[in-house]
Amino acid sequence: MKNFTKWLSLVLVIAMCASVMVGCVNAVNLTDGVDGLCGSVTIPVMVFFTVAAVAAGNGTVALVSAAMIGALFGFLCYNFHPAKVFMGDTGSLFLGSAVTGNGLLYLKRSVFCYFDLLKSCGQQNYSSCLGNNDRGL
């Protein structure tokens, strides 16, 4: 019974992550209809991920988010009205997946830091949440 609940929770987490990813990617794709809107809406999200990742000590998310900010500022020079360069579906779908990917990477790191904090406080009964301290998802 324990293995069944472990696999069921894994399937539910994967299904939830997939639905959040599809929703976020399509939401960013819908903002691509106006010149400069998709890039200018994604910049504050990437700034948040950069600041939050630096505060949490997650260098990978901070580096990817900062690179996206620079790329978006470079792109917006040519994308405001009247637009000389268009992003298209490929660019907006990539931005949506970058936002979702950074969110999932940051969330994974934050959840494991929370469990490490519980361990350092002396509460040893948290290991059942991770399933034998297996951190590989």
XYZ file of N, CA, C and O in Angstrom:
548
model
N 0.825 -1.201 0.000
C 0.000 0.000 0.000
C 0.865 1.259 0.000
O 0.503 2.247 -0.597
N 2.026 1.190 0.676
C 2.898 2.357 0.745
C 3.457 2.704 -0.633
O 3.535 3.875 -0.998
N 3.838 1.683 -1.412
C 4.345 1.942 -2.760
C 3.270 2.505 -3.664
O 3.542 3.334 -4.521
N 2.014 2.030 -3.486
C 0.926 2.549 -4.308
C 0.708 4.034 -4.060
O 0.549 4.812 -4.995
N 0.705 4.456 -2.810
C 0.503 5.878 -2.518
C 1.687 6.711 -2.999
O 1.511 7.853 -3.423
N 2.878 6.132 -2.936
C 4.048 6.855 -3.438
C 3.941 7.073 -4.943
O 4.171 8.166 -5.448
N 3.555 6.031 -5.687
C 3.410 6.162 -7.138
C 2.224 7.041 -7.508
O 2.290 7.804 -8.472
N 1.144 6.953 -6.743
C -0.010 7.798 -7.014
C 0.339 9.269 -6.807
O -0.032 10.125 -7.626
N 1.068 9.583 -5.740
C 1.463 10.970 -5.513
C 2.414 11.454 -6.604
O 2.335 12.604 -7.033
N 3.289 10.574 -7.076
C 4.190 10.955 -8.162
C 3.418 11.249 -9.443
O 3.687 12.239 -10.124
N 2.435 10.429 -9.759
C 1.611 10.651 -10.955
C 0.827 11.953 -10.821
O 0.730 12.726 -11.788
N 0.290 12.218 -9.649
C -0.458 13.462 -9.449
C 0.440 14.690 -9.552
O 0.037 15.712 -10.120
N 1.644 14.610 -9.033
C 2.577 15.741 -9.132
C 2.964 15.990 -10.582
O 3.004 17.137 -11.047
N 3.218 14.917 -11.331
C 3.575 15.077 -12.743
C 2.407 15.664 -13.526
O 2.594 16.563 -14.356
N 1.191 15.196 -13.257
C 0.017 15.732 -13.952
C -0.207 17.203 -13.610
O -0.528 18.020 -14.488
N -0.016 17.565 -12.343
C -0.191 18.952 -11.946
C 0.876 19.849 -12.580
O 0.576 20.937 -13.070
N 2.120 19.392 -12.589
C 3.198 20.175 -13.203
C 2.965 20.345 -14.699
O 3.187 21.430 -15.248
N 2.492 19.285 -15.356
C 2.236 19.376 -16.795
C 1.111 20.359 -17.092
O 1.201 21.157 -18.041
N 0.048 20.352 -16.290
C -1.048 21.292 -16.541
C -0.625 22.731 -16.249
O -1.023 23.653 -16.971
N 0.190 22.949 -15.232
C 0.690 24.305 -14.950
C 1.608 24.775 -16.083
O 1.542 25.933 -16.508
N 2.446 23.866 -16.588
C 3.347 24.231 -17.679
C 2.570 24.613 -18.934
O 2.860 25.643 -19.563
N 1.580 23.823 -19.298
C 0.791 24.117 -20.499
C 0.035 25.435 -20.333
O -0.006 26.274 -21.241
N -0.545 25.649 -19.166
C -1.272 26.894 -18.922
C -0.382 28.121 -18.958
O -0.739 29.150 -19.539
N 0.784 28.034 -18.360
C 1.702 29.173 -18.325
C 2.263 29.480 -19.710
O 2.349 30.641 -20.111
N 2.623 28.436 -20.442
C 3.157 28.636 -21.788
C 2.100 29.273 -22.687
O 2.391 30.207 -23.448
N 0.863 28.823 -22.598
C -0.193 29.406 -23.427
C -0.554 30.821 -22.986
O -0.903 31.659 -23.817
N -0.457 31.109 -21.697
C -0.728 32.470 -21.223
C 0.293 33.451 -21.774
O -0.051 34.562 -22.199
N 1.555 33.066 -21.777
C 2.590 33.936 -22.344
C 2.397 34.049 -23.857
O 2.571 35.120 -24.434
N 2.002 32.977 -24.510
C 1.789 33.005 -25.955
C 0.643 33.950 -26.324
O 0.694 34.606 -27.368
N -0.378 34.065 -25.490
C -1.501 34.951 -25.786
C -1.111 36.429 -25.707
O -1.766 37.266 -26.317
N -0.071 36.758 -24.957
C 0.342 38.154 -24.850
C 1.185 38.612 -26.029
O 1.612 39.762 -26.063
N 1.419 37.746 -26.993
C 2.286 38.085 -28.120
C 1.553 38.827 -29.226
O 2.115 39.071 -30.274
N 0.314 39.221 -29.018
C -0.448 39.867 -30.075
C -0.137 41.337 -30.276
O -0.420 41.901 -31.323
N 0.434 42.007 -29.297
C 0.712 43.444 -29.371
C 2.223 43.635 -29.385
O 2.961 42.903 -28.730
N 2.688 44.639 -30.127
C 4.129 44.896 -30.215
C 4.721 45.174 -28.839
O 4.307 46.093 -28.146
N 5.688 44.375 -28.440
C 6.425 44.595 -27.202
C 5.768 44.091 -25.942
O 6.373 44.158 -24.879
N 4.540 43.591 -26.020
C 3.836 43.205 -24.799
C 4.410 41.941 -24.172
O 4.636 41.885 -22.960
N 4.678 40.939 -24.962
C 5.158 39.664 -24.418
C 6.516 39.841 -23.719
O 6.717 39.357 -22.612
N 7.427 40.537 -24.353
C 8.740 40.751 -23.751
C 8.694 41.647 -22.538
O 9.356 41.391 -21.532
N 7.884 42.714 -22.600
C 7.838 43.642 -21.475
C 7.075 43.072 -20.284
O 7.283 43.521 -19.159
N 6.227 42.084 -20.484
C 5.550 41.427 -19.372
C 6.458 40.357 -18.756
O 6.405 40.100 -17.557
N 7.305 39.743 -19.573
C 8.167 38.675 -19.075
C 9.360 39.226 -18.295
O 9.880 38.544 -17.404
N 9.797 40.444 -18.576
C 10.955 41.018 -17.877
C 10.740 41.106 -16.360
O 11.613 40.673 -15.600
N 9.605 41.634 -15.861
C 9.441 41.671 -14.393
C 9.410 40.285 -13.754
O 9.889 40.104 -12.630
N 8.883 39.299 -14.463
C 8.873 37.933 -13.934
C 10.303 37.419 -13.804
O 10.678 36.821 -12.789
N 11.118 37.669 -14.823
C 12.509 37.228 -14.774
C 13.312 38.008 -13.734
O 14.227 37.458 -13.109
N 12.983 39.274 -13.523
C 13.647 40.050 -12.461
C 13.321 39.436 -11.102
O 14.202 39.282 -10.245
N 12.059 39.059 -10.901
C 11.688 38.396 -9.639
C 12.477 37.103 -9.459
O 13.002 36.845 -8.369
N 12.539 36.279 -10.506
C 13.268 35.016 -10.381
C 14.750 35.258 -10.114
O 15.374 34.512 -9.360
N 15.322 36.295 -10.709
C 16.730 36.594 -10.472
C 16.964 36.991 -9.021
O 17.877 36.472 -8.360
N 16.154 37.898 -8.523
C 16.324 38.373 -7.142
C 16.058 37.247 -6.148
O 16.823 37.054 -5.184
N 15.003 36.484 -6.365
C 14.668 35.402 -5.440
C 15.728 34.298 -5.472
O 16.075 33.731 -4.433
N 16.260 34.007 -6.654
C 17.273 32.954 -6.754
C 18.591 33.394 -6.118
O 19.276 32.587 -5.491
N 18.942 34.659 -6.270
C 20.162 35.158 -5.619
C 19.992 35.112 -4.106
O 20.911 34.722 -3.382
N 18.809 35.489 -3.625
C 18.565 35.458 -2.181
C 18.594 34.036 -1.639
O 19.017 33.813 -0.509
N 18.154 33.067 -2.453
C 18.141 31.667 -2.008
C 19.454 30.955 -2.282
O 19.630 29.817 -1.874
N 20.360 31.599 -3.004
C 21.631 30.973 -3.313
C 21.569 29.977 -4.461
O 22.407 29.095 -4.553
N 20.591 30.120 -5.335
C 20.440 29.219 -6.479
C 21.029 29.900 -7.708
O 20.371 30.680 -8.388
N 22.280 29.608 -7.994
C 22.989 30.285 -9.067
C 22.491 29.944 -10.453
O 22.541 30.784 -11.357
N 21.992 28.727 -10.662
C 21.528 28.330 -11.989
C 20.323 29.146 -12.420
O 20.293 29.694 -13.532
N 19.334 29.239 -11.563
C 18.126 30.006 -11.896
C 18.470 31.482 -12.041
O 17.962 32.161 -12.939
N 19.347 32.006 -11.194
C 19.722 33.412 -11.278
C 20.433 33.720 -12.594
O 20.155 34.733 -13.233
N 21.318 32.839 -13.013
C 22.062 33.062 -14.253
C 21.153 32.993 -15.472
O 21.224 33.856 -16.366
N 20.281 32.011 -15.520
C 19.362 31.883 -16.662
C 18.396 33.057 -16.700
O 18.138 33.622 -17.774
N 17.881 33.458 -15.564
C 16.945 34.586 -15.529
C 17.628 35.891 -15.922
O 17.050 36.697 -16.661
N 18.839 36.127 -15.460
C 19.554 37.350 -15.820
C 19.879 37.366 -17.314
O 19.797 38.420 -17.961
N 20.229 36.218 -17.871
C 20.485 36.156 -19.314
C 19.214 36.447 -20.110
O 19.261 37.112 -21.148
N 18.089 35.959 -19.623
C 16.813 36.224 -20.311
C 16.453 37.708 -20.253
O 15.915 38.266 -21.208
N 16.764 38.349 -19.130
C 16.489 39.790 -19.017
C 17.302 40.556 -20.054
O 16.779 41.431 -20.756
N 18.584 40.250 -20.163
C 19.414 40.922 -21.162
C 18.948 40.664 -22.576
O 18.912 41.580 -23.410
N 18.571 39.434 -22.882
C 18.092 39.111 -24.223
C 16.781 39.824 -24.525
O 16.580 40.321 -25.645
N 15.909 39.917 -23.544
C 14.624 40.592 -23.774
C 14.805 42.093 -23.954
O 14.120 42.706 -24.781
N 15.700 42.715 -23.188
C 15.959 44.147 -23.393
C 16.543 44.402 -24.783
O 16.188 45.380 -25.445
N 17.443 43.522 -25.224
C 17.977 43.661 -26.577
C 16.919 43.477 -27.644
O 16.922 44.147 -28.683
N 15.991 42.577 -27.415
C 14.927 42.335 -28.383
C 13.911 43.472 -28.398
O 13.393 43.833 -29.457
N 13.607 44.049 -27.227
C 12.578 45.083 -27.158
C 12.972 46.360 -27.878
O 12.105 47.154 -28.241
N 14.262 46.570 -28.097
C 14.690 47.745 -28.869
C 14.105 47.725 -30.275
O 13.857 48.779 -30.867
N 13.880 46.533 -30.807
C 13.374 46.386 -32.172
C 11.922 45.949 -32.229
O 11.377 45.788 -33.315
N 11.267 45.769 -31.085
C 9.925 45.208 -31.092
C 8.842 46.185 -30.681
O 7.681 45.864 -30.780
N 9.186 47.391 -30.202
C 8.134 48.350 -29.885
C 7.552 48.935 -31.158
O 8.143 48.862 -32.226
N 6.373 49.542 -31.026
C 5.625 50.064 -32.175
C 6.407 51.176 -32.864
O 6.851 52.089 -32.211
N 6.583 51.172 -34.122
C 6.286 50.117 -35.100
C 7.375 49.046 -35.059
O 8.569 49.337 -35.149
N 6.968 47.816 -34.923
C 7.906 46.712 -34.744
C 8.664 46.418 -36.031
O 8.085 46.362 -37.106
N 9.979 46.262 -35.896
C 10.821 45.872 -37.024
C 11.084 44.378 -37.018
O 11.343 43.788 -38.048
N 11.041 43.776 -35.822
C 11.283 42.339 -35.656
C 10.127 41.780 -34.836
O 9.711 42.384 -33.853
N 9.611 40.635 -35.247
C 8.504 40.000 -34.540
C 8.987 38.737 -33.840
O 9.845 38.022 -34.354
N 8.419 38.460 -32.687
C 8.808 37.292 -31.917
C 8.203 36.022 -32.495
O 8.882 35.020 -32.650
N 6.936 36.036 -32.769
C 6.270 34.858 -33.303
C 5.960 33.831 -32.234
O 6.251 34.010 -31.052
N 5.350 32.740 -32.666
C 4.960 31.694 -31.726
C 6.163 30.999 -31.103
O 6.140 30.637 -29.929
N 7.205 30.818 -31.874
C 8.373 30.114 -31.343
C 8.990 30.884 -30.180
O 9.328 30.305 -29.144
N 9.137 32.178 -30.335
C 9.716 32.992 -29.268
C 8.831 33.071 -28.041
O 9.308 32.965 -26.907
N 7.536 33.265 -28.239
C 6.647 33.382 -27.079
C 6.486 32.046 -26.364
O 6.383 32.005 -25.136
N 6.482 30.951 -27.106
C 6.422 29.642 -26.451
C 7.710 29.366 -25.669
O 7.669 28.764 -24.589
N 8.840 29.805 -26.205
C 10.096 29.651 -25.462
C 10.077 30.486 -24.185
O 10.524 30.014 -23.128
N 9.579 31.721 -24.259
C 9.518 32.550 -23.050
C 8.612 31.919 -22.002
O 8.931 31.928 -20.808
N 7.487 31.376 -22.426
C 6.594 30.709 -21.484
C 7.233 29.496 -20.847
O 7.102 29.263 -19.642
N 7.957 28.731 -21.645
C 8.622 27.560 -21.068
C 9.793 27.971 -20.174
O 10.084 27.288 -19.185
N 10.451 29.071 -20.481
C 11.526 29.557 -19.614
C 10.969 30.023 -18.270
O 11.562 29.749 -17.214
N 9.842 30.720 -18.284
C 9.211 31.154 -17.037
C 8.797 29.937 -16.210
O 9.056 29.859 -15.008
N 8.173 28.960 -16.860
C 7.729 27.766 -16.145
C 8.912 26.949 -15.640
O 8.904 26.468 -14.504
N 9.929 26.789 -16.471
C 11.104 26.020 -16.059
C 11.827 26.654 -14.889
O 12.236 25.966 -13.947
N 11.981 27.972 -14.926
C 12.618 28.657 -13.794
C 11.782 28.513 -12.532
O 12.320 28.339 -11.440
N 10.473 28.601 -12.678
C 9.603 28.432 -11.512
C 9.711 27.052 -10.902
O 9.787 26.898 -9.687
N 9.736 26.032 -11.754
C 9.855 24.670 -11.237
C 11.225 24.413 -10.621
O 11.333 23.747 -9.585
N 12.291 24.945 -11.228
C 13.618 24.793 -10.631
C 13.706 25.501 -9.284
O 14.271 24.969 -8.329
N 13.146 26.696 -9.203
C 13.184 27.434 -7.947
C 12.330 26.738 -6.892
O 12.720 26.644 -5.734
N 11.170 26.225 -7.284
C 10.288 25.544 -6.345
C 10.941 24.279 -5.810
O 10.894 24.000 -4.615
N 11.588 23.517 -6.690
C 12.251 22.285 -6.251
C 13.328 22.598 -5.222
O 13.417 21.959 -4.187
N 14.119 23.611 -5.481
C 15.186 23.988 -4.547
C 14.602 24.471 -3.224
O 15.097 24.134 -2.157
N 13.517 25.250 -3.271
C 12.933 25.793 -2.049
C 12.322 24.697 -1.189
O 12.436 24.726 0.035
N 11.668 23.721 -1.810
C 11.056 22.634 -1.050
C 12.120 21.829 -0.323
O 11.983 21.512 0.863
N 13.223 21.518 -0.998
C 14.266 20.733 -0.354
C 14.984 21.538 0.728
O 15.406 20.976 1.725
N 15.119 22.858 0.547
C 15.701 23.685 1.602
C 14.800 23.699 2.829
O 15.271 23.715 3.965
N 13.481 23.672 2.612
C 12.544 23.632 3.729
C 12.706 22.333 4.520
O 12.726 22.342 5.744
N 12.837 21.205 3.820
C 13.019 19.940 4.518
C 14.365 19.900 5.241
O 14.471 19.337 6.332
N 15.404 20.499 4.669
C 16.692 20.573 5.369
C 16.593 21.436 6.617
O 17.225 21.162 7.627
N 15.779 22.504 6.539
C 15.569 23.352 7.710
C 14.862 22.580 8.814
O 15.215 22.692 9.988
N 13.866 21.780 8.454
C 13.194 20.959 9.459
C 14.159 19.977 10.100
O 14.115 19.744 11.310
N 15.044 19.413 9.285
C 16.013 18.457 9.813
C 16.955 19.139 10.797
O 17.287 18.599 11.839
N 17.386 20.352 10.482
C 18.316 21.057 11.363
C 17.647 21.503 12.653
O 18.310 21.718 13.652
N 16.317 21.632 12.644
C 15.600 22.004 13.860
C 15.344 20.816 14.774
O 14.782 20.978 15.848
N 15.705 19.604 14.327
C 15.564 18.447 15.180
C 14.325 17.616 14.932
O 14.085 16.643 15.626
N 13.503 17.983 13.948
C 12.319 17.191 13.647
C 12.698 16.134 12.626
O 12.948 16.446 11.465
N 12.742 14.897 13.055
C 13.237 13.820 12.203
C 12.131 13.074 11.469
O 12.413 12.148 10.735
N 10.866 13.423 11.632
C 9.783 12.662 11.026
C 9.385 13.174 9.642
O 8.343 12.864 9.138
N 10.207 13.962 9.020
C 9.870 14.505 7.705
C 10.307 13.588 6.578
O 9.932 13.790 5.440
N 11.096 12.564 6.847
C 11.682 11.764 5.782
C 10.637 11.000 4.988
O 10.865 10.665 3.831
N 9.481 10.717 5.563
C 8.451 10.006 4.813
C 7.894 10.854 3.689
O 7.355 10.331 2.718
N 8.011 12.169 3.780
C 7.526 13.028 2.711
C 8.368 12.887 1.450
O 7.875 13.043 0.345
N 9.649 12.610 1.619
C 10.533 12.486 0.466
C 10.698 11.047 0.015
O 11.222 10.802 -1.056
N 10.301 10.093 0.807
C 10.451 8.694 0.452
C 11.884 8.243 0.561
O 12.621 8.233 -0.420
N 12.332 7.937 1.752
C 13.705 7.478 2.020
C 14.763 8.497 1.623
O 15.814 8.153 1.135
N 14.464 9.761 1.768
C 15.380 10.854 1.439
C 15.856 10.817 -0.001
O 16.951 11.240 -0.320
N 15.046 10.299 -0.891
C 15.387 10.258 -2.306
C 15.050 11.597 -2.939
O 13.892 11.951 -3.058
N 16.058 12.355 -3.319
C 15.847 13.689 -3.872
C 15.813 13.697 -5.387
O 15.750 14.728 -6.005
N 15.885 12.558 -6.010
C 15.955 12.530 -7.464
C 14.595 12.425 -8.116
O 14.028 11.373 -8.218
N 14.040 13.558 -8.525
C 12.805 13.561 -9.310
C 13.086 14.089 -10.681
O 13.818 14.971 -10.874
